[in-house]
Coordinates of C-alpha atoms and ligand atoms in Angstrom, one line a residue:
X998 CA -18.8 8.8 16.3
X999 CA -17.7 12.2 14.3
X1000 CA -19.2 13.8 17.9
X1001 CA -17.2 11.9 20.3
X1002 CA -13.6 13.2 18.6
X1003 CA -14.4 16.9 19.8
X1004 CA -13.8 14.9 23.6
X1005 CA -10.1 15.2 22.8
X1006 CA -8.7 18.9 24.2
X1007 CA -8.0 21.7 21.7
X1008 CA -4.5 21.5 19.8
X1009 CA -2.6 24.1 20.0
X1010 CA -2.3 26.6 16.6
X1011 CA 1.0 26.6 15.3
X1012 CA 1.9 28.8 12.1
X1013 CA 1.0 28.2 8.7
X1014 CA 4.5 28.2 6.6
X1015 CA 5.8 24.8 4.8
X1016 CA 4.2 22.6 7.7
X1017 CA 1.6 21.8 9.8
X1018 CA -0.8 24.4 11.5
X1019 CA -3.3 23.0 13.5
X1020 CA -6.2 25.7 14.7
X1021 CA -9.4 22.6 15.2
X1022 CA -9.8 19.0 16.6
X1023 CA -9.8 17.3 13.8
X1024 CA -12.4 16.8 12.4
X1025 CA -13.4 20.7 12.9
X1026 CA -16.9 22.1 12.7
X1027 CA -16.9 22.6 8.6
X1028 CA -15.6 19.1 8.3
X1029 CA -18.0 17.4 11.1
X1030 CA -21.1 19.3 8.9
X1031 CA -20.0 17.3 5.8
X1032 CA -19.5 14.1 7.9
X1033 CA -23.0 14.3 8.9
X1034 CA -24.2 14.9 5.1
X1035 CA -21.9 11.9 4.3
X1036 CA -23.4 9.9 6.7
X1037 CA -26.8 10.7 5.4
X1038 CA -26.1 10.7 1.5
X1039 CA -23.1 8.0 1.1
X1040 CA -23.3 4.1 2.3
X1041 CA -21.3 3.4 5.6
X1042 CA -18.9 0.5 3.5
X1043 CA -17.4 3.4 2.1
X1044 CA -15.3 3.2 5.5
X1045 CA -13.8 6.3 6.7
X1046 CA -9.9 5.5 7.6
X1047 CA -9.5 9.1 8.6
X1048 CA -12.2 11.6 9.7
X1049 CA -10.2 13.9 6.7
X1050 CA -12.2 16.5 4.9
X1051 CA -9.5 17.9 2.3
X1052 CA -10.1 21.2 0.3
X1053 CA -6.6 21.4 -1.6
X1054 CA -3.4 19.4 -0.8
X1055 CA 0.1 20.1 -2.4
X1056 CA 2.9 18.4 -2.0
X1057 CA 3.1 16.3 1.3
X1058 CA 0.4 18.9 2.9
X1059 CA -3.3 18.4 3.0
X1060 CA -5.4 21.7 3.9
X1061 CA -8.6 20.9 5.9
X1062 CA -12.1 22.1 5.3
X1063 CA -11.3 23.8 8.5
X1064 CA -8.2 25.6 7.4
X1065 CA -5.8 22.6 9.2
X1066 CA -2.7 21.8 7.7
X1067 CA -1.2 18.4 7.8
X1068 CA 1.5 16.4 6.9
X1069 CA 0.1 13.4 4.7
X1070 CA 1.6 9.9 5.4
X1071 CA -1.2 8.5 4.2
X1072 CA -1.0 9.4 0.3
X1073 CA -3.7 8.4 -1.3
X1074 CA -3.1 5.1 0.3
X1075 CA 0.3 5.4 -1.9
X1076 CA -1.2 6.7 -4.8
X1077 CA 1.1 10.2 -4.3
X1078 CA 4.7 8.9 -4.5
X1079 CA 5.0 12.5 -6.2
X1080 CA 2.9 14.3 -4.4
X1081 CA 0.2 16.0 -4.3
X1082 CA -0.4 18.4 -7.3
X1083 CA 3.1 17.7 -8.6
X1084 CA 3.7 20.6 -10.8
X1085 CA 4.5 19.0 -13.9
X1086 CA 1.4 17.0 -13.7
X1087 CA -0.9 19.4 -13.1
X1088 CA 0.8 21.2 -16.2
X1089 CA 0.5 18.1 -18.2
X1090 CA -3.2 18.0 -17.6
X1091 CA -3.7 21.7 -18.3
X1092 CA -2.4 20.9 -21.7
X1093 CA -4.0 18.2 -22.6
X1094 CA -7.6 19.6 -21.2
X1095 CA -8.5 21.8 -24.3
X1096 CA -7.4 18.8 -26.9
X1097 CA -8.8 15.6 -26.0
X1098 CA -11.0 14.7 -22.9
X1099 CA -12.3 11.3 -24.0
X1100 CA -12.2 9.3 -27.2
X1101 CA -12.3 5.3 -25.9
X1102 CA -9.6 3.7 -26.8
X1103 CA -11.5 0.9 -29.1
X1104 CA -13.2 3.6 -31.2
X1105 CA -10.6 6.2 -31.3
X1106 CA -6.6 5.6 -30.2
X1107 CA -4.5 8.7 -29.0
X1108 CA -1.0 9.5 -28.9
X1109 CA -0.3 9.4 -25.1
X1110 CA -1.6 5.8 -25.1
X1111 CA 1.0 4.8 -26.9
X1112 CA 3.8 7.1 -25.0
X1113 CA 3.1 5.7 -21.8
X1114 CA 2.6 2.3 -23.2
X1115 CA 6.1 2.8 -24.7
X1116 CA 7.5 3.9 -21.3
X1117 CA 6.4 1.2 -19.5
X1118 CA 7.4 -1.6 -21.9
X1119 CA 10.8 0.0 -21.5
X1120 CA 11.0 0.2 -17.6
X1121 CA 9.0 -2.4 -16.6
X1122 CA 10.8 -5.4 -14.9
X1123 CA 9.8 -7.6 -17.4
X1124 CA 11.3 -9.5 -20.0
X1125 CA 11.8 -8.0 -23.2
X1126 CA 10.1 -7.1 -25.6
X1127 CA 6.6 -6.2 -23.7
X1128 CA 3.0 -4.6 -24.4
X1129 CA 1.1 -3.0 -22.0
X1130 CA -2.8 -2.5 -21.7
X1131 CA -4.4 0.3 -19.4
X1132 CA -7.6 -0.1 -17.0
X1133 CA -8.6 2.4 -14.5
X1134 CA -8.3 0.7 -11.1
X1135 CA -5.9 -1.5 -9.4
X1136 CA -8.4 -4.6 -9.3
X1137 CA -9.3 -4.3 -12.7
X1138 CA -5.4 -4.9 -13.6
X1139 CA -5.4 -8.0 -11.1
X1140 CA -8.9 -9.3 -12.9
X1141 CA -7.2 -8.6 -16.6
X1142 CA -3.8 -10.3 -15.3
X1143 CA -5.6 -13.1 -14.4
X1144 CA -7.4 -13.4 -17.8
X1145 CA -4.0 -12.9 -19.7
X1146 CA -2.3 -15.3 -18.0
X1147 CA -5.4 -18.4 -18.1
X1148 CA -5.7 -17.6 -21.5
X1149 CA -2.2 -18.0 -22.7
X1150 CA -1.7 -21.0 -20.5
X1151 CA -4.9 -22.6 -20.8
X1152 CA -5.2 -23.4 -17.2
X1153 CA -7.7 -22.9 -14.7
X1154 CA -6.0 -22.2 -11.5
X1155 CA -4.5 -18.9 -9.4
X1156 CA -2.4 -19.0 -6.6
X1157 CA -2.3 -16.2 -4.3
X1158 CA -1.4 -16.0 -0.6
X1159 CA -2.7 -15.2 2.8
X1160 CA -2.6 -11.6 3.7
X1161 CA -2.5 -10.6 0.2
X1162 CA -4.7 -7.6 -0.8
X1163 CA -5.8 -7.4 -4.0
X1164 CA -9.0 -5.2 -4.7
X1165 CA -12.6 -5.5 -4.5
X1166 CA -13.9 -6.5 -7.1
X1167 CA -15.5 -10.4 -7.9
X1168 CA -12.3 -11.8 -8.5
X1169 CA -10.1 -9.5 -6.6
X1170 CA -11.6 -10.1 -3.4
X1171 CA -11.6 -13.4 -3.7
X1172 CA -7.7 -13.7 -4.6
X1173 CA -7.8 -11.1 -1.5
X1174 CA -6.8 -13.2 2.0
X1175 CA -8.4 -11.0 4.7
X1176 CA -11.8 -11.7 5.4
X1177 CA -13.1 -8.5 7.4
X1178 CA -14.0 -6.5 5.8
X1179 CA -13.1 -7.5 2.3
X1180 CA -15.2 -10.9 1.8
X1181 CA -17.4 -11.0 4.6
X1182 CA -21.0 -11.7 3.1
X1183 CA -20.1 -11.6 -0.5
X1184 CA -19.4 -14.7 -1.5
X1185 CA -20.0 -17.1 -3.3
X1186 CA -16.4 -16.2 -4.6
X1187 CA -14.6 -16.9 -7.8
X1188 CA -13.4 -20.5 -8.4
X1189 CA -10.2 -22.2 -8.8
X1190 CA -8.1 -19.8 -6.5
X1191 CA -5.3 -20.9 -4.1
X1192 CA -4.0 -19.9 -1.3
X1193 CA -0.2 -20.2 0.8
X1194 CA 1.1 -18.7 3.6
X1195 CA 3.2 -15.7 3.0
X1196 CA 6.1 -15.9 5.2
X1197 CA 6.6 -13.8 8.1
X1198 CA 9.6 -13.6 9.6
X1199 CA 8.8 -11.4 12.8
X1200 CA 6.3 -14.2 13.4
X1201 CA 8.6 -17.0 13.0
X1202 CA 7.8 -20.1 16.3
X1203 CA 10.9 -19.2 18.8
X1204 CA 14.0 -20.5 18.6
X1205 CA 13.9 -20.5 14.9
X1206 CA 15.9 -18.6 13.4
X1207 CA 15.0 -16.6 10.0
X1208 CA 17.2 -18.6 7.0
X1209 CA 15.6 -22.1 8.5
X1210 CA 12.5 -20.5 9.1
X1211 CA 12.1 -19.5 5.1
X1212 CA 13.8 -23.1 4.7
X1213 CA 10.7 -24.3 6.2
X1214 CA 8.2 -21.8 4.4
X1215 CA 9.9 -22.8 0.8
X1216 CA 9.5 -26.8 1.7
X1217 CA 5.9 -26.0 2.5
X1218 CA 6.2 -24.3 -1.3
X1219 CA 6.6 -27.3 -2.9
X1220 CA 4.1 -29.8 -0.5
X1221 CA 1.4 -27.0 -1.3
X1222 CA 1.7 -27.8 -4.9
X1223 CA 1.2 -32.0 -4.0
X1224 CA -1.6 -31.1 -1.4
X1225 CA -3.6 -28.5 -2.5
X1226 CA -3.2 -28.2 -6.4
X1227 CA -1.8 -29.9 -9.3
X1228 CA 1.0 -27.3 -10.8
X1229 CA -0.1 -28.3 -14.4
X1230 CA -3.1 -26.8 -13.6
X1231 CA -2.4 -23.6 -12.4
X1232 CA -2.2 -21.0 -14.6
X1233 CA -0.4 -18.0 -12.4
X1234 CA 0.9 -17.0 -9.1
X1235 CA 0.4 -13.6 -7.9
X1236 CA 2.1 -11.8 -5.3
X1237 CA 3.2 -9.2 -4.3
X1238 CA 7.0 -8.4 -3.1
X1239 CA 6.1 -6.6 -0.2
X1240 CA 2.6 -7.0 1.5
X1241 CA 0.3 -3.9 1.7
X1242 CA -2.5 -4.0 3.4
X1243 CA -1.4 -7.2 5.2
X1244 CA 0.7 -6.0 6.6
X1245 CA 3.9 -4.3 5.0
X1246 CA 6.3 -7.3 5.2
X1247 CA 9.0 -7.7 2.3
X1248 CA 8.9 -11.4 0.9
X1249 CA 12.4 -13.1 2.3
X1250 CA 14.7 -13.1 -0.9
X1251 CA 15.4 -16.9 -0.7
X1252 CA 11.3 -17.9 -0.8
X1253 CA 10.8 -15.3 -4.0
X1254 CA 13.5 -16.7 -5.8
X1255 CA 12.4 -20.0 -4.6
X1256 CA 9.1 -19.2 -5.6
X1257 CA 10.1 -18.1 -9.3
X1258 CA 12.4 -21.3 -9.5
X1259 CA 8.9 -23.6 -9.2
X1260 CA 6.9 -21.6 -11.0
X1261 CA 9.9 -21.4 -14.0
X1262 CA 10.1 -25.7 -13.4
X1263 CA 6.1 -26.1 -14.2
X1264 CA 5.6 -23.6 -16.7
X1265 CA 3.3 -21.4 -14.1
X1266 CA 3.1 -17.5 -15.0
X1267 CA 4.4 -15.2 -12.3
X1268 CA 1.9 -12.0 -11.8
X1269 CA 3.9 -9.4 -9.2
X1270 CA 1.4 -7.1 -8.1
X1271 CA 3.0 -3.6 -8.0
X1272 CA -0.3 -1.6 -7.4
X1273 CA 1.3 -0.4 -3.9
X1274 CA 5.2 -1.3 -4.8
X1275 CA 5.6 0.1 -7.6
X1276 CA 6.9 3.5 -9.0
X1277 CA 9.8 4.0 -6.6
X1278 CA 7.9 3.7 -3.2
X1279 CA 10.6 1.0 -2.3
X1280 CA 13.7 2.6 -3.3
X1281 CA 13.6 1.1 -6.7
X1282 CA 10.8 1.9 -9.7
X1283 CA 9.7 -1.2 -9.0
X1284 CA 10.0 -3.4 -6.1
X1285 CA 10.9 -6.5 -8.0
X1286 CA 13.9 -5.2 -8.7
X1287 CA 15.2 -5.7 -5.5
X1288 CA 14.8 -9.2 -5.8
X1289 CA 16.5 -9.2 -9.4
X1290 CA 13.1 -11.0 -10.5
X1291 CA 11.6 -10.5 -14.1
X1292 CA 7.9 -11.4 -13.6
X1293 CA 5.8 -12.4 -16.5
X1294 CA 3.0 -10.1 -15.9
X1295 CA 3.1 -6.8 -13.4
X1296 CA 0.0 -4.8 -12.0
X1297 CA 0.3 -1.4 -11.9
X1298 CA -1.7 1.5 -10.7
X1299 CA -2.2 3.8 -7.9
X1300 CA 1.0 6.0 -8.0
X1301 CA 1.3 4.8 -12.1
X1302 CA -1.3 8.0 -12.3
X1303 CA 0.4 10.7 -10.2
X1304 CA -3.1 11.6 -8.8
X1305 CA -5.4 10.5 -11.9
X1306 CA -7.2 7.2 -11.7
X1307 CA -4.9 4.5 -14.1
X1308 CA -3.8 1.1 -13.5
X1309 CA -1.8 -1.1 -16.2
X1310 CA -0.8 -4.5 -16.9
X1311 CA 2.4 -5.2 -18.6
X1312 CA 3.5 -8.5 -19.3
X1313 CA 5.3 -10.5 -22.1
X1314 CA 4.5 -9.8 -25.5
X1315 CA 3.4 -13.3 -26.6
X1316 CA 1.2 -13.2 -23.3
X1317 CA -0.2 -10.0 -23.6
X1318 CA -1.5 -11.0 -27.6
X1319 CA -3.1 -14.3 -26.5
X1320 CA -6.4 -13.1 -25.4
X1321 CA -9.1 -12.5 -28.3
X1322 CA -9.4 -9.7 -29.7
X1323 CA -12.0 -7.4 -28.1
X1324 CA -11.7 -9.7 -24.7
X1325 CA -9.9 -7.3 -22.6
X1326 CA -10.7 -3.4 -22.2
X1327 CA -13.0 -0.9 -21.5
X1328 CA -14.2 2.4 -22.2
X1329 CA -12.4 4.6 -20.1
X1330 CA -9.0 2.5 -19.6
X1331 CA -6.3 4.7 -20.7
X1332 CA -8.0 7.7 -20.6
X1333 CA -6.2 10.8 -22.2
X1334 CA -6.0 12.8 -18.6
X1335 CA -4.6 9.8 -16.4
X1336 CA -2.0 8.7 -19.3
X1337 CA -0.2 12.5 -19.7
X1338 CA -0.3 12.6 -15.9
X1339 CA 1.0 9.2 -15.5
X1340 CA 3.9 10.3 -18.2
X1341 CA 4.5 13.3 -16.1
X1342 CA 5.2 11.5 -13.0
X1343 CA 7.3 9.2 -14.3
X1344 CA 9.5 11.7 -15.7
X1345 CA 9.5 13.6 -12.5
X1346 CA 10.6 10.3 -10.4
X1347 CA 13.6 10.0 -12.8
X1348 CA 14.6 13.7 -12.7
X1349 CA 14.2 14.1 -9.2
X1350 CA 15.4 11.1 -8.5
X1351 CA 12.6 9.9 -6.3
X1352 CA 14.1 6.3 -5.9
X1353 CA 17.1 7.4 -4.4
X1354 CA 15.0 9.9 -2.4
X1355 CA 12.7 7.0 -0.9
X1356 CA 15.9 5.1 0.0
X1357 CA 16.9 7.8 2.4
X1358 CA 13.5 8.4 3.5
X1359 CA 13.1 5.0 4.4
X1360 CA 16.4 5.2 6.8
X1361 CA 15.7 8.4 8.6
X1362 CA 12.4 6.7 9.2
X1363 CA 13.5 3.5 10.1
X1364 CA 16.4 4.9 12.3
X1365 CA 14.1 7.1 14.2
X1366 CA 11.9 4.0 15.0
X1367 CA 14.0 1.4 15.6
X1368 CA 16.3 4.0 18.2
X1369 CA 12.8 4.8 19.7
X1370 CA 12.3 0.7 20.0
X1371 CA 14.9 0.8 22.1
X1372 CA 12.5 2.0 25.3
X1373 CA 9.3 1.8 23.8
X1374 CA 8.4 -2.4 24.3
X1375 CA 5.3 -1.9 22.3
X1376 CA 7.1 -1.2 19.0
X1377 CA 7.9 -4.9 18.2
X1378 CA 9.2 -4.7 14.4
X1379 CA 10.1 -1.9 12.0
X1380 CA 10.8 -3.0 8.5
X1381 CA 10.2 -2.7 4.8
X1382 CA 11.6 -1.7 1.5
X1383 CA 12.5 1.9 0.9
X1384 CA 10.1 4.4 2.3
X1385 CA 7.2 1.9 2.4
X1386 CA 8.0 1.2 6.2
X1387 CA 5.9 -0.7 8.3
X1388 CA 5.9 -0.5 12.3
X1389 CA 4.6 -3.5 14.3
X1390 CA 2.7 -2.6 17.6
X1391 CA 2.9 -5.4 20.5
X1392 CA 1.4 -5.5 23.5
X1393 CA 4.8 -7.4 24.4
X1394 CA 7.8 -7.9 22.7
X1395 CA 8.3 -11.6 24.0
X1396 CA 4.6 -12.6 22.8
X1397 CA 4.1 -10.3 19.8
X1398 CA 0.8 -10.0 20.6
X1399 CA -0.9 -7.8 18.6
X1400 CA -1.8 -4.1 20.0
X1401 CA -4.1 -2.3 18.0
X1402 CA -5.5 -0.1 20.4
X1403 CA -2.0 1.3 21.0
X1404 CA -1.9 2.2 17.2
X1405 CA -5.5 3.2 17.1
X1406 CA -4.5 6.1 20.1
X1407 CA -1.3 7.1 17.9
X1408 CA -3.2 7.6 14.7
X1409 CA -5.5 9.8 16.5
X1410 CA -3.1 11.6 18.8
X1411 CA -0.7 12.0 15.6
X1412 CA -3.5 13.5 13.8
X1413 CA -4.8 15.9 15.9
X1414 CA -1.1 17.4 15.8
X1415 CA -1.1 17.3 12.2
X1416 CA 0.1 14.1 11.0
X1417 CA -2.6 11.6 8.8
X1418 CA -1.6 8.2 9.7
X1419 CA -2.2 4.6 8.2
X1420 CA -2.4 1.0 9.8
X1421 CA -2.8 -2.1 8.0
X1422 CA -2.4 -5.7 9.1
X1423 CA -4.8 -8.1 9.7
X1424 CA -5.5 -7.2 13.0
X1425 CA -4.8 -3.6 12.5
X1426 CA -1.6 -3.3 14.6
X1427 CA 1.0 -2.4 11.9
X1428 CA 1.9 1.4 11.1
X1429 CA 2.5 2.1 7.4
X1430 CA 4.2 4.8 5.9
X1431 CA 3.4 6.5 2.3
X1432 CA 4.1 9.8 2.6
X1433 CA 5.0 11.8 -0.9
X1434 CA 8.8 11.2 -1.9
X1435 CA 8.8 14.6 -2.5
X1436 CA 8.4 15.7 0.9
X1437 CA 11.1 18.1 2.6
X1438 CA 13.4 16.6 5.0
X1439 CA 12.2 20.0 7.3
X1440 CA 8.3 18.4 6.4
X1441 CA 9.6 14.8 7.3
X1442 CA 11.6 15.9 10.4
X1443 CA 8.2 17.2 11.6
X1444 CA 6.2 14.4 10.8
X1445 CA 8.5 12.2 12.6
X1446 CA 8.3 14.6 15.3
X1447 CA 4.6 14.0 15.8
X1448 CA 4.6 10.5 15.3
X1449 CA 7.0 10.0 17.9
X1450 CA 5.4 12.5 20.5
X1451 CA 2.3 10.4 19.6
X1452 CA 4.0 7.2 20.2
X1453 CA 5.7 8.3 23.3
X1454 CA 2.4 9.4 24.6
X1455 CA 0.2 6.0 24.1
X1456 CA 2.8 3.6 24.9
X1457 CA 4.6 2.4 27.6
X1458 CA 7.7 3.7 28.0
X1459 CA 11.0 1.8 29.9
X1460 CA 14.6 3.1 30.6
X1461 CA 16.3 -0.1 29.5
X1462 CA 16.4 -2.5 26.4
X1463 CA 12.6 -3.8 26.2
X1464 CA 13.3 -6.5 24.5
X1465 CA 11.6 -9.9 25.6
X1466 CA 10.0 -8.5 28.4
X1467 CA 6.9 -9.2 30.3
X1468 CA 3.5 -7.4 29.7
X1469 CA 3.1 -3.3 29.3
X1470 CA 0.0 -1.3 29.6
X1471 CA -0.6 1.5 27.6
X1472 CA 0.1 4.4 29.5
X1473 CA -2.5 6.8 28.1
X1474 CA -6.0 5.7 26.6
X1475 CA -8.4 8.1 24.7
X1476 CA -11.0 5.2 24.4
X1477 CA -11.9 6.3 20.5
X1478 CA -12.8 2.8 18.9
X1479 CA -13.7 3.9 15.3
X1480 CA -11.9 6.4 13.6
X1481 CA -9.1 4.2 11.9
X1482 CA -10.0 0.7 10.5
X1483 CA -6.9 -0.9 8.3
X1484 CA -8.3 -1.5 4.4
Ligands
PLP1712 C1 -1.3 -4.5 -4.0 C2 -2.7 -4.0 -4.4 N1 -3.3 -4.6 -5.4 C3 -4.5 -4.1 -5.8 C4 -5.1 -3.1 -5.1 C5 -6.5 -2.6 -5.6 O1 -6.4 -1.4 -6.2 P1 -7.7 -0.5 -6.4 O2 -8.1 0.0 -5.0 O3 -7.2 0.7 -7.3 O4 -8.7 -1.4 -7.1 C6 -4.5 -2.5 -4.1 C7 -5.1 -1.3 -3.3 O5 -4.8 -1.0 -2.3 C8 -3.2 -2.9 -3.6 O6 -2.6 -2.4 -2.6

């Protein structure tokens, strides 16, 4: 497939400085001879959502194997809300290097353990007082929530919805609700998990309108709990406030407090998974706060780190201590590196006040987008919290039929100007954005450039208001099925 991208013609170079310089199709020759050692070496799972070979990145700019320099909306998949390199982590790490690499936190404890555990107790959206424990990946938080929260209620059962991503792993992919590729020949999954819809306003039947459509979605709330499980039994819920790779839709205000009013009524745990949410990506630290909710267990983890692997649970006190001593852990959880880092970044969103900064991020973006829906049918919805903005792709406004062809041309046009894109979605129409917070508004005008001389060139575009019109083709197609697959 790595061959057929070279079909697309040559970008033109532009200069290097503080943005993008583009002198190769991407990928170029360096990066199309590590491809092919990839593909020899590395198993095909490990799916490629951009053909991206990256020497060095700083900031919101990736550098190519090829000496290309993009603008990175991609982050880590939102594990860069400070960017790449930030400064003050990369100084934090420096320091720590020479004094402690490694000690396992069951054999021998370290200070920055406990300073980040103190942090997070502090800021954490949860009610006082708190403990925290560290693992090193998003699932394993989800998997260790889970155990937390059977063990202190003694009950079997999980809750999660449709669309919801929650990792890999056994019991991660199966509280996961997208089949392909997450679960697709690897069951038998774990038992006792539930499942509800997670309301969708764009999606709503016509003629409804969006307060009696979550009307509907919270009565369906409680005839879940009579049809599908008893509430005694369940142990937790786990959600997440706004959808990641399902999608990027927010949860309607009424359903979460809805949602924390039954589980509050049958003594059911509330997990909010923050992995992607969290640390200021949604205009707040942590997205729960703009729902004024105080879960009893968060997740944390990808931009917890500020580039190092580190994921956290943080939860009530008295629910944290109810597991066995010795039953949750790990040898690297917590490591020395990740937690300085993490302490790092944290500081740096508060002093450079990266909520704020996501908050106006998220406007620019959205205002761009929604004026450019104005001619462009094909962009059915933008929406979401902050600078976590996700862009719906139609193949008509009316239907909402989903168009991921249209976004599978724009990631690949976009990148081969210089911008690394992201869809997720179930049926991979949805555009997400999770660029640094620390990128420059010069860096963000000309990503926003790009992605709307990308979307201009694959989609249809009218004079007048598209809305609730008929069928539009795609005006341009460059036919390249593979590169981009949502995760
Ligand atoms: C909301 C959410 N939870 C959990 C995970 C799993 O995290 P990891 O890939 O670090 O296991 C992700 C990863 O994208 C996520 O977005």
């Amino acid at each position: 497939m790595i061959e057929m991208l070279h079909d697309v013609p040559p970008v033109a170079a532009s200069p290097a400085g503080d943005g993008v310089r583009m002198l190769t199709p991407v990928p170029g020759p360096a990066a199309t001879r590590l491809f092919r050692r990839r593909m020899k070496e590395i198993p095909r799972s490990l799916h490629q959502m951009v053909p991206l070979f990256i020497r060095e990145a700083h900031g919101a700019l990736v550098t190519d194997v090829d000496d290309n320099v993009l603008l990175d909306f991609a982050g880590g998949i939102g594990a860069l809300n400070t960017g790449h390199t930030h400064p003050s982590v990369t100084a934090a790490l420096r320091a720590q290097l020479p004094r402690l690499l490694h000690s396992c936190f069951h054999t021998g404890m370290h200070e920055p353990y406990i300073m980040l555990a103190e942090k997070l107790n502090r800021i954490a959206p949860v009610p006082k007082p708190c403990k925290t424990a560290f693992f090193n990946s998003g699932a394993e938080a989800v998997e260790n929530a889970v155990k937390i929260a059977r063990r202190a209620t003694g009950r079997p059962a999980i809750v999660a919805f449709e669309h919801a991503f929650h990792g890999r792993t056994l019991l991660a992919m199966t509280l996961t609700g997208k089949v392909n590729p997450y679960k697709a020949g690897f069951g038998p999954f774990a038992p006792e998990i539930y499942r509800l819809p997670f309301p969708s306003p764009y999606h709503r039947p016509q003629g409804l309108s969006a307060k009696t459509y979550t009307d509907q979605c919270i009565r369906g709330l409680r005839d879940f709990f009579r049809l599908h499980t008893d509430p005694s039994q369940v142990a937790a819920v786990i959600v997440e406030m706004q959808l990641g790779e399902g999608g990027f839709i927010p949860l309607p205000q009424a359903y979460a407090r809805a949602l924390a009013n039954f589980c509050h009524e049958h003594g059911i745990l509330m997990i909010v998974d923050e992995v992607q949410t969290g640390f200021a990506r949604t205009g707040r630290m942590f997205a729960c706060e703009h729902y004024g909710l105080h879960p009893d267990l968060v997740t944390l983890a990808k931009s917890l780190g500020g580039g190092m692997p580190l994921s956290a649970v943080t939860g009530r006190a008295a629910l944290m201590d109810s597991p066995q001593p010795g039953g949750i852990g790990g040898t690297y959880g917590g490591h020395p590196l990740s937690c300085v880092a993490a302490l790092a970044s944290i500081r740096a969103i508060e002093k450079e006040k990266l909520c704020a900064r996501a908050r106006i991020l998220g406007s620019r973006v959205k205002a761009r987008l929604r004026h450019l829906s104005r001619t462009i049918p094909a962009i059915g919805d933008v929406r979401g919290l902050g600078a976590m903005v996700g862009v719906e792709f139609v193949k008509d406004p009316g239907t909402r039929e989903p168009d991921p062809e249209a976004l599978r041309n724009i990631i690949h046009h976009a990148l081969q100007h210089g911008l690394v894109l992201l869809g997720c979605g179930v049926d991979g129409n949805i555009l997400r954005t999770l660029m640094p917070l620390t990128i420059t508004d010069r860096q963000l005008e000309e990503a926003l450039n790009i992605l709307e001389s990308a979307i201009r060139h694959c989609c249809h575009e009218t004079t007048r208001h598209p809305r609730g019109r008929g069928h539009h083709r795609p005006r341009h197609r460059l036919g390249l099925g593979t590169i981009h697959r949502p995760a």
